[in-house]
Coordinates of C-alpha atoms (C1' of nucleotides) in Angstrom, one line a residue:
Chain A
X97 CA 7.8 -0.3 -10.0
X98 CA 7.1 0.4 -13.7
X99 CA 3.8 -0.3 -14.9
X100 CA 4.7 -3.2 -17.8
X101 CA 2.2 -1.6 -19.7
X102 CA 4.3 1.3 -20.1
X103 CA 7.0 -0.4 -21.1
X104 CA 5.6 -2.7 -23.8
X105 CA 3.8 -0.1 -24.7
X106 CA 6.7 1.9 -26.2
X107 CA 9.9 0.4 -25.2
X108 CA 12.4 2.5 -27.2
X109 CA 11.1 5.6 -25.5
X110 CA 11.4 3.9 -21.8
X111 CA 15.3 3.4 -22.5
X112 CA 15.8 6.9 -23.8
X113 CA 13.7 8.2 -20.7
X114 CA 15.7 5.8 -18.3
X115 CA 18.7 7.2 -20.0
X116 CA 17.9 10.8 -18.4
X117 CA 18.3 9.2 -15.6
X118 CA 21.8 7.2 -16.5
X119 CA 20.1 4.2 -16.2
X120 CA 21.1 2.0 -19.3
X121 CA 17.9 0.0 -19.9
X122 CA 18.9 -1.1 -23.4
X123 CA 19.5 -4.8 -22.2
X124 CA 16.6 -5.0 -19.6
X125 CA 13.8 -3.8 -21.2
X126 CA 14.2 -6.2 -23.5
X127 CA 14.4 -8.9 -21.4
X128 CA 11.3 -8.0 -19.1
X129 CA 9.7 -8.2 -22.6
X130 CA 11.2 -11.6 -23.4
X131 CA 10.6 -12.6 -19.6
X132 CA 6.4 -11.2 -19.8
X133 CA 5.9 -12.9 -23.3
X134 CA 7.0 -15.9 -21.6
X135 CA 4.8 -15.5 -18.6
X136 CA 1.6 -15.3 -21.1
X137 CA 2.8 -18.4 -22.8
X138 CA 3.3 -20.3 -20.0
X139 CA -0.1 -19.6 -18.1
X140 CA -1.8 -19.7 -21.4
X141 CA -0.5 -23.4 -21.1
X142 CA -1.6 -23.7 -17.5
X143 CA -5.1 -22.5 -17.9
X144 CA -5.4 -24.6 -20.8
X145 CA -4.3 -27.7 -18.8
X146 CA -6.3 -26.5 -15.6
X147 CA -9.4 -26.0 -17.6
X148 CA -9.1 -29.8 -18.8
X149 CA -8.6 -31.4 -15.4
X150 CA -11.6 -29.2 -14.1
X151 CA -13.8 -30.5 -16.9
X152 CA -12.6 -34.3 -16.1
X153 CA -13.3 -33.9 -12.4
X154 CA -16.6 -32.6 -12.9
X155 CA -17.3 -35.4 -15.3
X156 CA -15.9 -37.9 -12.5
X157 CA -18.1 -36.5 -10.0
X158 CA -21.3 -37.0 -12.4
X159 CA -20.3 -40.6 -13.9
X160 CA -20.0 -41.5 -10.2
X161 CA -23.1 -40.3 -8.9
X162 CA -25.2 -42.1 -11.7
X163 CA -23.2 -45.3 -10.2
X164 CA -20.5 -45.8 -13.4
X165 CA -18.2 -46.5 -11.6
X166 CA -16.0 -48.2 -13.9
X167 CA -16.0 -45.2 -16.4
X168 CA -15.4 -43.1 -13.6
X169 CA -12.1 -45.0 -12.4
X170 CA -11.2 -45.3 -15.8
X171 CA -10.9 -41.6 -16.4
X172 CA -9.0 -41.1 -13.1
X173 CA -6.6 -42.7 -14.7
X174 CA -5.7 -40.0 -17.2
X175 CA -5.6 -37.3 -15.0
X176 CA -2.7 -38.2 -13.2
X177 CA -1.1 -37.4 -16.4
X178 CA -2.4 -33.6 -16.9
X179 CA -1.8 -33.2 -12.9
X180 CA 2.1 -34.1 -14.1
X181 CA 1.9 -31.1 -16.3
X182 CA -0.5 -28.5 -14.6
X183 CA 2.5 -29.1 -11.4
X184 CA 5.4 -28.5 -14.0
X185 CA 3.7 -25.4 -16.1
X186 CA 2.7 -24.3 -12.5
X187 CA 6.1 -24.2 -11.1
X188 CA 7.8 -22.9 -14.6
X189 CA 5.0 -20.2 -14.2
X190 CA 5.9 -19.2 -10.7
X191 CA 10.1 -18.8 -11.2
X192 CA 9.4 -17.1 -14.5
X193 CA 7.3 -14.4 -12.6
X194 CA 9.8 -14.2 -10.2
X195 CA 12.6 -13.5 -12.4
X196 CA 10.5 -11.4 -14.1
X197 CA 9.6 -9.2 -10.8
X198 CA 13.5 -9.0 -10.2
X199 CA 13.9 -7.2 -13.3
X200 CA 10.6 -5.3 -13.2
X201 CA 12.1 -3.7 -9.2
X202 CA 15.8 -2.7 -10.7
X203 CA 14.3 0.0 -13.2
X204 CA 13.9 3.1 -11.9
X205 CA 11.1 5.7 -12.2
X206 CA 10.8 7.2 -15.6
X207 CA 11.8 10.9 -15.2
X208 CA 9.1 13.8 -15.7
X209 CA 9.7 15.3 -19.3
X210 CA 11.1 18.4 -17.8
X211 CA 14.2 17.0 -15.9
X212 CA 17.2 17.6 -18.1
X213 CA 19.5 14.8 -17.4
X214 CA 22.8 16.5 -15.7
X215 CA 25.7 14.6 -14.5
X216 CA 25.7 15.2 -10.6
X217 CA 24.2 17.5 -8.2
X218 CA 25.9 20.5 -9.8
X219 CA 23.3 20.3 -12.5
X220 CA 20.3 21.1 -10.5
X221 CA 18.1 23.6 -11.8
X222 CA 17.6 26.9 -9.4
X223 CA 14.0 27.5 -9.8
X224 CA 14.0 30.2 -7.4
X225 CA 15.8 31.8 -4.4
X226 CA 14.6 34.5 -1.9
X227 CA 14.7 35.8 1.3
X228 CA 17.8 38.0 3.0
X229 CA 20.7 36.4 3.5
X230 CA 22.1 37.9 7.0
X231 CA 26.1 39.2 7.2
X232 CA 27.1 37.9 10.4
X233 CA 29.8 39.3 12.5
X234 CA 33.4 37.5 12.2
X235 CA 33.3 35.9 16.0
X236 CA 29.5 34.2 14.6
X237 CA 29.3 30.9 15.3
X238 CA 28.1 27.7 13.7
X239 CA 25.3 26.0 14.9
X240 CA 26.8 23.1 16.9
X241 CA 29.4 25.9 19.2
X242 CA 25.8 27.8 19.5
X243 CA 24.0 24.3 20.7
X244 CA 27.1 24.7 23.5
X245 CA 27.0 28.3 24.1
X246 CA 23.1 28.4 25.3
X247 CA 23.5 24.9 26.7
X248 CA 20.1 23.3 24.2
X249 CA 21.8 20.8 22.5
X250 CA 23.9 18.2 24.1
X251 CA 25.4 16.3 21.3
X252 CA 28.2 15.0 23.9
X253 CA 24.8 13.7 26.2
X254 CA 23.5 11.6 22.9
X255 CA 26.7 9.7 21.9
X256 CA 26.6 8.3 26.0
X257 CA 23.5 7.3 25.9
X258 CA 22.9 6.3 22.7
X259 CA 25.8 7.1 20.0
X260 CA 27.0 9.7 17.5
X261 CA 24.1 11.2 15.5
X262 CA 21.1 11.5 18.4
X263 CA 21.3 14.6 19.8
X264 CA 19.5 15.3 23.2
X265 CA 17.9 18.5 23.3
X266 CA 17.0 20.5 26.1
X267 CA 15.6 23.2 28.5
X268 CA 14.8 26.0 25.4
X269 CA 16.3 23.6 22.5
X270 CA 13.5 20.9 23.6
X271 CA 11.0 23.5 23.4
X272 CA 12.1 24.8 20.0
X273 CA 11.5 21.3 19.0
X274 CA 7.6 20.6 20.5
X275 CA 7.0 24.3 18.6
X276 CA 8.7 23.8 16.1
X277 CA 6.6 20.3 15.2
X278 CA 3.0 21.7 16.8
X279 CA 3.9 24.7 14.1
X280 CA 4.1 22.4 11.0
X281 CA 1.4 20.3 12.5
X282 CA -1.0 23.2 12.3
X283 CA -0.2 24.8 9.7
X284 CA -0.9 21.2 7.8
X285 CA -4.1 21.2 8.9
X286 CA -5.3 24.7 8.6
X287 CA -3.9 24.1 5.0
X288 CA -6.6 21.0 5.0
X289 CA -3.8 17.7 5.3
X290 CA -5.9 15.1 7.9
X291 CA -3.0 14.3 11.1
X292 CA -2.2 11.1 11.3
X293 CA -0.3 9.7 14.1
X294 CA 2.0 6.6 12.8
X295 CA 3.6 3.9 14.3
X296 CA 7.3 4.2 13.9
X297 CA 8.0 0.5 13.2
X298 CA 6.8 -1.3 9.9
X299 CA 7.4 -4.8 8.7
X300 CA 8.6 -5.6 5.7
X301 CA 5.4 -5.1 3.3
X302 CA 5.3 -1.8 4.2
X303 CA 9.2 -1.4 3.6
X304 CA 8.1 -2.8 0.1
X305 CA 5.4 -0.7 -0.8
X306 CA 7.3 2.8 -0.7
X307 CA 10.2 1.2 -2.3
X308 CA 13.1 1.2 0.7
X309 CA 13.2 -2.4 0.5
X310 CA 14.6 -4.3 -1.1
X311 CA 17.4 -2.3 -1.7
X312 CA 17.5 0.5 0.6
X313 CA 17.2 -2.4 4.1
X314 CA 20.6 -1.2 5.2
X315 CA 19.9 2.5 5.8
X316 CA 16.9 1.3 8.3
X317 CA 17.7 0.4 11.7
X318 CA 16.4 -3.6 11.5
X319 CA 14.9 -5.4 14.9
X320 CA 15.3 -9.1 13.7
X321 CA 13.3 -10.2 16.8
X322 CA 10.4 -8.9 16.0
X323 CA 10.7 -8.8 11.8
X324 CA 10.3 -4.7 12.5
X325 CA 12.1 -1.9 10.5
X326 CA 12.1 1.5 12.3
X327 CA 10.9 3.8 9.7
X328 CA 13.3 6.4 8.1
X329 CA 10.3 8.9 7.4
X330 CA 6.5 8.6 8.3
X331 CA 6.1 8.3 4.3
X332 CA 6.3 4.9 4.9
X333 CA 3.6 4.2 7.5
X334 CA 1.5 6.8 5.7
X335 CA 1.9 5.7 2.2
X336 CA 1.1 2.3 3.0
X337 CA -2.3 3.4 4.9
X338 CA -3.0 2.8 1.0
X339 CA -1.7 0.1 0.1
X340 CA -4.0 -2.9 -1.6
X341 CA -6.7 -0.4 -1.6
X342 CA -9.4 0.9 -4.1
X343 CA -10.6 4.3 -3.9
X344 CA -13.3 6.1 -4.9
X345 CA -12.1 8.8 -8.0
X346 CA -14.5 11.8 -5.4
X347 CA -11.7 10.6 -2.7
X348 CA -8.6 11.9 -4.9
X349 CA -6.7 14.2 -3.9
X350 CA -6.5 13.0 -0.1
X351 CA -3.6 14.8 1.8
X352 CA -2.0 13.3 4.8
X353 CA 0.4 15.4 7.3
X354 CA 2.1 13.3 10.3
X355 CA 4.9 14.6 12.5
X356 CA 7.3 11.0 13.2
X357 CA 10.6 10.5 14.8
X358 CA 13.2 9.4 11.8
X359 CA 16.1 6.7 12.1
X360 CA 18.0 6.3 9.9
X361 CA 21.5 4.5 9.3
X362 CA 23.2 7.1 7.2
X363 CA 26.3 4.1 6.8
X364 CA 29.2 5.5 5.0
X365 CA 28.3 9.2 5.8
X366 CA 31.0 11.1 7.2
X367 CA 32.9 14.7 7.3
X368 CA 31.5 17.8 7.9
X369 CA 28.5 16.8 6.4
X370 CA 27.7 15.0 9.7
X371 CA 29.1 17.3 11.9
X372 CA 26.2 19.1 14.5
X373 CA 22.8 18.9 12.8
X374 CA 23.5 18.5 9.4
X375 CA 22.7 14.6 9.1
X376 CA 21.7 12.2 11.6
X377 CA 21.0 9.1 13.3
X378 CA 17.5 10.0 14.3
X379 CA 16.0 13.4 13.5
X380 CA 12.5 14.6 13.7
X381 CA 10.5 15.3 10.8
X382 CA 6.7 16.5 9.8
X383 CA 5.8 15.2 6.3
X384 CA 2.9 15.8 4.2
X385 CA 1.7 12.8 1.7
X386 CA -1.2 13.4 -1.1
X387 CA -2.8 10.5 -3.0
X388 CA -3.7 12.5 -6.1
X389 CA -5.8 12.0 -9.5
X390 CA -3.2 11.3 -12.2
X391 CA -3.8 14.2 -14.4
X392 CA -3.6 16.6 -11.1
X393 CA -0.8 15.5 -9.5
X394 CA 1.6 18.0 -11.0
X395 CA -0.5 21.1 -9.7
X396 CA -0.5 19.3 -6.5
X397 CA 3.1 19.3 -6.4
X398 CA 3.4 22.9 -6.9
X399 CA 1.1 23.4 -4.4
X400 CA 3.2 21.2 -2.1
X401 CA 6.1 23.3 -2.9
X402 CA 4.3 26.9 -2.5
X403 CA 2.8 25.4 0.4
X404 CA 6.7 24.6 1.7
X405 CA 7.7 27.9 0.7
X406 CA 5.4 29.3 2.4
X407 CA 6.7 27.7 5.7
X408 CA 10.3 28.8 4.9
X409 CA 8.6 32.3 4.3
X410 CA 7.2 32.2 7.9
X411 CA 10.3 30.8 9.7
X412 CA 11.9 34.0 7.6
X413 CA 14.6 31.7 6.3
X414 CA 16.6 32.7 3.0
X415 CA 15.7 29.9 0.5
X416 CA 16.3 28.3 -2.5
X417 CA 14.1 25.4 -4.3
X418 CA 16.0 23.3 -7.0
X419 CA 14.3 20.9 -9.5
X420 CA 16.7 18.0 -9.6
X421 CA 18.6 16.8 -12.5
X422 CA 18.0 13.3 -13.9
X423 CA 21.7 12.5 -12.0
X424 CA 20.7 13.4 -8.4
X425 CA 16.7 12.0 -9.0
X426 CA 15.7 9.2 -6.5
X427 CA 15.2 5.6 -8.0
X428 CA 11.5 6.1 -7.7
X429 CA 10.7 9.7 -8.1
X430 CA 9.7 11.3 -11.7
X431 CA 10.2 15.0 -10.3
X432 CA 11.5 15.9 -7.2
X433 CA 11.8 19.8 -6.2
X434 CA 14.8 20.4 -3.2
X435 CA 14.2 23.0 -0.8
X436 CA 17.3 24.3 0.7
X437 CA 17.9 27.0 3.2
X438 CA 21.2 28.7 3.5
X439 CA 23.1 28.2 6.8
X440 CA 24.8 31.5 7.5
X441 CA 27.5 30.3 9.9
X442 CA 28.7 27.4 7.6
X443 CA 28.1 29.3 4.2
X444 CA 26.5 26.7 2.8
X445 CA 22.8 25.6 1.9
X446 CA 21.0 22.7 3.8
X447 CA 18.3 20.0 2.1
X448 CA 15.4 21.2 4.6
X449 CA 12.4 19.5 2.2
X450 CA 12.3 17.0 -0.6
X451 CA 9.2 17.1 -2.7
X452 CA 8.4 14.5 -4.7
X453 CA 5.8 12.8 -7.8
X454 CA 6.0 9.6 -8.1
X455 CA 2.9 9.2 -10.1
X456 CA 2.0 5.5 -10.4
X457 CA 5.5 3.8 -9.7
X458 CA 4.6 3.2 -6.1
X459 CA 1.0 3.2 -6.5
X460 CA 1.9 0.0 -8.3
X461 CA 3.6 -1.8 -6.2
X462 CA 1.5 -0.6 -3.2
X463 CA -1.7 -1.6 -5.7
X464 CA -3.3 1.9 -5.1
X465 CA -6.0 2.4 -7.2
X466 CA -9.4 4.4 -8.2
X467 CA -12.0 3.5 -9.9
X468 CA -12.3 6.3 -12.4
X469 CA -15.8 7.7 -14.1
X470 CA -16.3 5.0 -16.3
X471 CA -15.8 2.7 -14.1
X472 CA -12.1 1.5 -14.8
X473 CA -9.7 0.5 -11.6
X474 CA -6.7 2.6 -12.3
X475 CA -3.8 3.9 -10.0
X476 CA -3.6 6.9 -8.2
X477 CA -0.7 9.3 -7.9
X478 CA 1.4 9.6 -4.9
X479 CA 3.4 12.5 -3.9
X480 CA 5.4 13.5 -0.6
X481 CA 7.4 16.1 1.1
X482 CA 8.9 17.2 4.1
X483 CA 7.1 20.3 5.6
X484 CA 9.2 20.2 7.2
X485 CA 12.4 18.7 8.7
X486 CA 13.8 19.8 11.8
X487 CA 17.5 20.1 12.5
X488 CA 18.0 21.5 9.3
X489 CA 15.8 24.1 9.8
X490 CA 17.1 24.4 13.7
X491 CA 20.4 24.7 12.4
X492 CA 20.0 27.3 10.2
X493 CA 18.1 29.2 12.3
X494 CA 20.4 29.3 15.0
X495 CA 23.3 30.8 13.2
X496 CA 21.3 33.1 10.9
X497 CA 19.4 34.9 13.7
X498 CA 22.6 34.8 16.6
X499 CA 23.2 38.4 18.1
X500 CA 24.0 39.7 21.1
X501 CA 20.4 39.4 22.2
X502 CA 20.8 35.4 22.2
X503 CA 19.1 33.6 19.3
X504 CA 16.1 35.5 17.7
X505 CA 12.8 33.1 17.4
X506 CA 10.9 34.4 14.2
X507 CA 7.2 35.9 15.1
X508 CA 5.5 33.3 13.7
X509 CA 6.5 30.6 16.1
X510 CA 6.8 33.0 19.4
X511 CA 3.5 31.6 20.1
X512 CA 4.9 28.6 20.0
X513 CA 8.1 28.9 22.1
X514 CA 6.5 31.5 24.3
X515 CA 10.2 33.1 24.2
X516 CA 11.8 35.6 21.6
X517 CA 15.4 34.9 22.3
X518 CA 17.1 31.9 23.1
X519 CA 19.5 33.0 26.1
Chain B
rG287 C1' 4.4 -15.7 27.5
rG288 C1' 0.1 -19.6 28.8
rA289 C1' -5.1 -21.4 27.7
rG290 C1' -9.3 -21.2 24.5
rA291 C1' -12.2 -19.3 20.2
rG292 C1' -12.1 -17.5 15.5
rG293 C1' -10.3 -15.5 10.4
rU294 C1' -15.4 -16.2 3.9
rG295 C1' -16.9 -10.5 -1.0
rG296 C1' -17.2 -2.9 1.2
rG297 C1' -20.0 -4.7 6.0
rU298 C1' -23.0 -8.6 8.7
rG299 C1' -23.1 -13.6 7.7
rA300 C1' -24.6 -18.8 5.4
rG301 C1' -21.8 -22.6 3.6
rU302 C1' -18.3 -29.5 6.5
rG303 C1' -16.0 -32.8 -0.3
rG304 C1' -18.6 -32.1 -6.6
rC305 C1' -24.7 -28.4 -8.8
rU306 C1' -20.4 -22.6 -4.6
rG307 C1' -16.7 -17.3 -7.1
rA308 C1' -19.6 -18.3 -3.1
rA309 C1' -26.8 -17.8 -0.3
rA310 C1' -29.3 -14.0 2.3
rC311 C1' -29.3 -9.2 4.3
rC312 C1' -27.1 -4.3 4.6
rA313 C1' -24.2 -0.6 2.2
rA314 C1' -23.0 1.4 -2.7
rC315 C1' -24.2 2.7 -7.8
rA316 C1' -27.8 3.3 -12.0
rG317 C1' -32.9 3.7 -13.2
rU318 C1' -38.5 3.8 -12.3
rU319 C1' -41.9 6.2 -9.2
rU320 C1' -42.3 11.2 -6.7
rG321 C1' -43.9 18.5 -6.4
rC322 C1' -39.1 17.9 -3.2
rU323 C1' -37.1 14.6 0.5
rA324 C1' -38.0 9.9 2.3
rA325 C1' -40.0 5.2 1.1
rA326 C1' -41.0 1.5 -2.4
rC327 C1' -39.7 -1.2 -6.9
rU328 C1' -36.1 -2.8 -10.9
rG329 C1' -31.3 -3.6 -12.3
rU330 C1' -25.9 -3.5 -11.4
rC331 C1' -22.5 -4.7 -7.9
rG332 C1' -15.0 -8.7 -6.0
rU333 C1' -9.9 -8.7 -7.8
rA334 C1' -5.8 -10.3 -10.9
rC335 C1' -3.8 -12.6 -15.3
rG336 C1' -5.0 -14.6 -20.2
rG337 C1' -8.2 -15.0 -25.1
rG338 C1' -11.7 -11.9 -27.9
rA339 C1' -13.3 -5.9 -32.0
rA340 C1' -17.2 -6.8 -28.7
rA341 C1' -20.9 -9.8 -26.5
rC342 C1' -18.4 -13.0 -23.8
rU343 C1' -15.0 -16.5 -22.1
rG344 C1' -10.6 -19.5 -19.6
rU345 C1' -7.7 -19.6 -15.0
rA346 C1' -6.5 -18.3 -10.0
rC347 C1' -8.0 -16.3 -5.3
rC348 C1' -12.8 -17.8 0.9
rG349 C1' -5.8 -15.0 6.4
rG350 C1' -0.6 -17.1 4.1
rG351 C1' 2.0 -21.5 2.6
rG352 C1' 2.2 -26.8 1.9
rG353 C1' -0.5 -31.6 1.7
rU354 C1' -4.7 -35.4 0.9
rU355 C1' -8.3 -36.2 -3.3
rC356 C1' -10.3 -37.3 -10.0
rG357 C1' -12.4 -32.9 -7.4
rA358 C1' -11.2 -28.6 -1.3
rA359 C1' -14.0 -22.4 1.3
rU360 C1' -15.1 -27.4 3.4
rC361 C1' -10.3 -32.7 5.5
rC362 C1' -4.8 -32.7 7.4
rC363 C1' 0.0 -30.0 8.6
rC364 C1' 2.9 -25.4 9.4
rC365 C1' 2.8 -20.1 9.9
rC366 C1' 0.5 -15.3 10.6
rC367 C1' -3.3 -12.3 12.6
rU368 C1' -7.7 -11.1 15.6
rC369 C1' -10.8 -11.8 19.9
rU370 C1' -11.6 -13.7 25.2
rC371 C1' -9.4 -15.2 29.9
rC372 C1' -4.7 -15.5 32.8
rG373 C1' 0.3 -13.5 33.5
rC374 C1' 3.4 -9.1 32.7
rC375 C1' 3.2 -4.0 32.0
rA376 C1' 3.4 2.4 30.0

RNA sequence: GGAGAGGUGGGUGAGUGGCUGAAACCAACAGUUUGCUAAACUGUCGUACGGGAAACUGUACCGGGGGUUCGAAUCCCCCCCUCUCCGCCA
């Protein structure tokens, strides 16, 4: 959520910003102006009325206790009037800040300065690419006729017991996955993110904070029982570790790592961009979350994404990181870096990382804030990424290092398999 | 799931209708003292939204919502949560 500050602040250059974004804000700003100017009227009207009743009651109480009676009763007469009014200012007050609130949660995230605006996905910027792209034989395979070939991914297994999009993995496939995730996990660590262990269910504050809900509720899986959502990445749990708190400014920057199980909906995907590993149902994922000092938080995204890199380096993985256009920019992030890495077998690049500023649109809503130096509550930064998400990354893997060997593991996580070759 | 107890500021905890936005203590912060550390002393010390250049000031908030009353942390109703015991159980 915007800070209204912001936008009353300079509203002409919110729309143009919004704009970047193709969000047309020329009618709503103005009326979350109209709607706030309102607001202050309205509880200016309150408090004034509330400030008069308070004054009479205390008066009542004194007249009483030096026995006037009469002057007492005869002043309880006239508040029933102001209690009239405080009740009607009071409920005017209330719908006015909720209509308010529904415009304040449909404008997106202003866009950094540097994101050109674009027109789709296409218009991502390349900011870098490296790493060997491998020329595979003509019979190679792609990833899902690998899972088959070496028997460590049963897709066929998950749709019985479950449905289409949750894979069962085993014998050397399950044990890619526990490396794979004790890999990032220590690696987050060493790199000084504190592990925290989530639960994978949140209720719907928590859905608020980080901005899936309201709008997002029907990608999460919903357990109406229990009011529970199951959470689509351990942002959610983590962010809202935060939420409603004040920090201390020597806190900033804190940085979170958590490995979680993901669920998510995924409703109208379909195509090959479901097919084997490429999107899924549930999907594990380790993600690293910083709450950072405003006027860091864009070196801590680049050391988020050298960081990622640096991961992709290690899993020797041919890579890509794109800055995304104002088009393809989530609602809520101001500059979001994709990490991609290029899946030999299907010739095409795979979404592996997402790595995001937010700055202070969720710390608003989550009311994250520092006290700064002098003393001022202000709100904090928040950033996240994947570092990293699995099938991706297990896909890619699978048909960039296939040979006759069986599936090569890279030397960094051999000591995390304990096995070079998937046979 | 059943029975009981309880939810007050960063923490402990007082407060059963007006003088309580809330005692006291602890923690924290600033200062004095000190050769340094510690101790002691002094001061500051909730959040949000208004008004004001500022000093300051109005309003709201004692788990959440509603009600009674001129007036509610305090009384009533509903909900949520925590704890203890029982049941079930990885």
């Amino acid at each position: 959520m915007l800070q209204l500050s912001v936008i009353r602040e300079n509203p002409e250059a919110v729309i143009q910003r919004l704009s970047i974004k193709h969000f047309d804000g020329r009618e709503i700003i103005p009326n979350i102006i109209a709607l706030d100017d309102k607001r202050k009227e309205t509880q200016k009207h309150l408090d004034e009325s509330l400030a008069q009743a308070n004054s009479m009651a205390k008066e009542i109480g004194l007249l009483f206790q030096s026995g006037k009676a009469e002057q007492a009763n005869n002043l309880k007469a006239k508040t029933m009037e102001l209690k009239n009014l405080s009740k009607e200012l009071g409920t005017s007050l209330e719908s006015t800040k909720e209509e308010l609130e529904d415009l304040l949660v449909k404008v997106p995230n202003l866009p950094h300065s540097s994101v050109p605006a674009g027109n789709s996905a296409e218009d991502n910027v390349k900011m870098m690419q490296e790493g060997k792209i491998p020329q595979l034989s003509k019979d190679a395979l792609a990833h899902w006729d690998l899972a088959v070939k070496y028997d460590i991914i049963d897709f066929a297994l998950g749709t019985k017991i479950s449905g289409a999009g949750f894979p069962l993995y085993k014998g050397q496939g399950a044990r890619l996955q526990r490396a794979l995730i004790n890999f990032f996990l220590d690696k987050a660590t060493g790199a000084g993110y504190l592990e925290i262990q989530p639960p994978l269910m949140v209720n719907p504050a928590s859905g608020f904070g980080t901005g899936q809900l309201p709008d997002k509720d029907g990608q999460m899986y919903y357990v109406p029982l229990d009011d529970l959502y199951l959470i689509p990445t351990a942002e959610v749990p983590v962010t809202n570790i935060y939420r409603d708190v004040i920090l201390k400014e020597s806190d900033l920057p804190l940085k979170n790592v958590a490995y979680s199980g993901c669920f998510r909906r995924e409703a109208g995907s379909y195509g090959k961009d479901v097919r084997g590993l490429n999107r899924l149902h549930q999907f594990d994922k380790v993600e690293i979350v910083r709450i950072a000092h405003p006027e860091k938080s864009y070196e801590d995204l680049e050391e988020m994404r050298d960081y990622v890199s640096g991961l992709l380096r290690l899993l020797e993985l041919p890579f890509r990181v794109l800055k995304l256009c104002g088009a393809d920019l989530s609602f809520t992030s101001a500059l979001t870096y994709d990490m991609e890495v290029f899946s030999v077998a299907q010739q095409r690049w795979l979404e592996v990382s997402s790595i995001s500023n937010f700055e202070a649109f969720q710390a608003n809503r989550l009311k994250l804030r520092f006290r700064n130096e002098a003393g001022k509550i202000q709100l904090a930064h928040t950033l996240n990424g994947s570092a990293l998400a699995l099938p991706r990354i297990v896909a890619a893997m699978l048909e960039n290092n296939q040979s006759e060997k069986g599936i090569r593991i890279p030397a960094a996580l051999v000591p995390y398999t304990g096995f070079e070759y998937i046979t």
